[in-house]
Short mmCIF file of C-alpha atoms in Angstrom, two decimals:
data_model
loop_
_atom_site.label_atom_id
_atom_site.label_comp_id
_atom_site.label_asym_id
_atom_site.label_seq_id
_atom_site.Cartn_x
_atom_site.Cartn_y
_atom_site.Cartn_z
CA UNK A 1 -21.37 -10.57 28.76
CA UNK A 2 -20.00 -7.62 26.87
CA UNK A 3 -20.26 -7.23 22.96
CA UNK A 4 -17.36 -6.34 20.80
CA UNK A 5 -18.07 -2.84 19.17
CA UNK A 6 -19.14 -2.38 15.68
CA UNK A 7 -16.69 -1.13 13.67
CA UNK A 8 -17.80 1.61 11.10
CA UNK A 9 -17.79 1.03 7.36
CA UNK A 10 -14.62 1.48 5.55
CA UNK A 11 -12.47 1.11 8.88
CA UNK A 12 -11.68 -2.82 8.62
CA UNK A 13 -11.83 -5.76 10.56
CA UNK A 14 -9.38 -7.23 13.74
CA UNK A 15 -9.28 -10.20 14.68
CA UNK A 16 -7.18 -12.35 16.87
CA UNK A 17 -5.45 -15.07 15.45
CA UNK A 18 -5.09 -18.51 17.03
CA UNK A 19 -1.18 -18.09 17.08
CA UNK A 20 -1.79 -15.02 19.82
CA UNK A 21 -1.05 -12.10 16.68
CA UNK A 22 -3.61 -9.62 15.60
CA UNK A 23 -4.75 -9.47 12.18
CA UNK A 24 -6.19 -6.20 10.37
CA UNK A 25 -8.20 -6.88 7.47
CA UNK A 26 -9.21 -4.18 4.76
CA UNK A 27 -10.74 -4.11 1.34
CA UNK A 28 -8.49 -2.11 -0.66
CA UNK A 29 -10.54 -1.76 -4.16
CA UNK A 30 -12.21 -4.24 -6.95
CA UNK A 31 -10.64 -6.15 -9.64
CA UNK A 32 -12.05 -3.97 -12.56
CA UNK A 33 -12.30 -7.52 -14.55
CA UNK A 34 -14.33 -9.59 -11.95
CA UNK A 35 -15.42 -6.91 -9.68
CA UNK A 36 -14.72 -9.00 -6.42
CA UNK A 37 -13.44 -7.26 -3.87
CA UNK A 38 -9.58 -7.12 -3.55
CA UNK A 39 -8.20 -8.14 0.84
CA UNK A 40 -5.17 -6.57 2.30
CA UNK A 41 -3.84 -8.07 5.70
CA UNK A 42 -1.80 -6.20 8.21
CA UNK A 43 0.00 -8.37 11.71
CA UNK A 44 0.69 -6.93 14.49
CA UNK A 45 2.22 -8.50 18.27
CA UNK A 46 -0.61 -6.25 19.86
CA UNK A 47 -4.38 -4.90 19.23
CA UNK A 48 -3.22 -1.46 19.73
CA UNK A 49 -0.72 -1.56 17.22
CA UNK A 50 -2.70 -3.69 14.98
CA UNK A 51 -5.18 -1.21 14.65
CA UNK A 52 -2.41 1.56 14.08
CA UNK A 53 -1.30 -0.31 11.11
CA UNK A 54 -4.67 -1.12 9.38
CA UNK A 55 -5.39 2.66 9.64
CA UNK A 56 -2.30 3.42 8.03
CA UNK A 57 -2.63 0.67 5.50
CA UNK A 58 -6.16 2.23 4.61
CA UNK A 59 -4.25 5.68 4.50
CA UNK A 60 -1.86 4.35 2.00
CA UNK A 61 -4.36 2.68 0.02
CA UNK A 62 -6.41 5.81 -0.54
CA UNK A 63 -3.44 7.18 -2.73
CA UNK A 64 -3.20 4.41 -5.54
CA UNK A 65 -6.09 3.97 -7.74
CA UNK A 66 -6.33 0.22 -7.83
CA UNK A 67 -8.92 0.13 -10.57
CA UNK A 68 -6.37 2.02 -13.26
CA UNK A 69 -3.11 -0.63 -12.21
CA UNK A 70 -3.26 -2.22 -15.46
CA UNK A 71 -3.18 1.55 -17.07
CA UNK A 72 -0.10 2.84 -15.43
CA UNK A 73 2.65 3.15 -17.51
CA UNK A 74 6.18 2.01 -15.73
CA UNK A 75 7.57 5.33 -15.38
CA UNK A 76 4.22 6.22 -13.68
CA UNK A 77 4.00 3.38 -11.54
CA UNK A 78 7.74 3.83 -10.43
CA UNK A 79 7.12 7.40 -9.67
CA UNK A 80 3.84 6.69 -7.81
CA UNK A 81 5.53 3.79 -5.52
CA UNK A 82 8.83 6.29 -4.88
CA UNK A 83 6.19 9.10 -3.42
CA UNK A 84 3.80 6.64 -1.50
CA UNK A 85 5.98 3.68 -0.24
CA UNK A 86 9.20 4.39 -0.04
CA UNK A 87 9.90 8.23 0.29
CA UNK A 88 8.51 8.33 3.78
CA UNK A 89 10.68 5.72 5.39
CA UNK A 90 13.88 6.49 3.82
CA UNK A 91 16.57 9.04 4.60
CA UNK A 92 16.90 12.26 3.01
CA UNK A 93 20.02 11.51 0.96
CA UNK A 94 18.49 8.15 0.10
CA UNK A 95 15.25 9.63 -1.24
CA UNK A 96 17.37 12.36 -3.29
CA UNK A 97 19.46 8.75 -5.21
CA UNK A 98 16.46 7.13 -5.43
CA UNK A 99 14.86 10.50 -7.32
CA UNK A 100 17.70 11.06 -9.57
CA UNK A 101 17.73 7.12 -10.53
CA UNK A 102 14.18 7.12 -11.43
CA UNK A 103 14.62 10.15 -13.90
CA UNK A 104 17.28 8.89 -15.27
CA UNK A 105 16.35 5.90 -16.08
CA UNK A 106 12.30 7.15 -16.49
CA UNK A 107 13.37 9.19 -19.68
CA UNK A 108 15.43 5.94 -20.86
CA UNK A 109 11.87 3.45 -21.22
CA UNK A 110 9.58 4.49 -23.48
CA UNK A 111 6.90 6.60 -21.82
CA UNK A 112 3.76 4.33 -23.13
CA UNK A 113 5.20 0.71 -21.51
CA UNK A 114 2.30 -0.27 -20.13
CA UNK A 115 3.08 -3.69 -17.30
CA UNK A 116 0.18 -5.15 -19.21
CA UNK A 117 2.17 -5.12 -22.76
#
């Protein structure tokens, strides 16, 4: 009988789900109020590809500081989402309307909206 190998801290979990899908499970921060850990959930067809997308889930989640979402200001937030999530899967020309929409519109809202306001 053969063991399933440990996976190291801070890599996630897979599992496979009784539908025949792979699930990828990650901790992606705290809730600065509670402190209870906050679950992310990437599904995939295959393991191999499962695994592909929890490690570049827990890639992506390196770059936003979860604890400080209640601090970002809109502009901020937009800017930060435009640069992690979006910018890399778009086309060039898309990316460059995108850019000019959110400065446009950034110097429109008052810099200090906060989402939590």
């Amino acid at each position: 009988m053969t063991t399933a190998k440990k996976r190291a801290n801070g890599e996630g979990s897979l599992r496979k789900r009784p539908d025949g899908r792979w699930k990828g499970r990650y901790t992606a921060g705290r809730d600065p109020v509670t402190g209870k850990a906050i679950y992310k959930n990437v599904l995939a067809k295959t393991q191999k590809e499962c695994k592909e997308k929890l490690e570049r889930a827990i890639e992506e989640n390196g770059k936003v500081d979860v604890s400080r979402s209640g601090k970002y200001t809109v502009a901020e937030w937009v800017r930060l989402w435009f640069e992690t999530y979006s910018k890399p899967s778009i086309r060039e020309q898309t990316a460059y309307y995108y850019n000019n929409y959110i400065e446009k519109t950034s110097s429109q809202v008052s810099v200090t909206s906060n989402w939590t306001n």
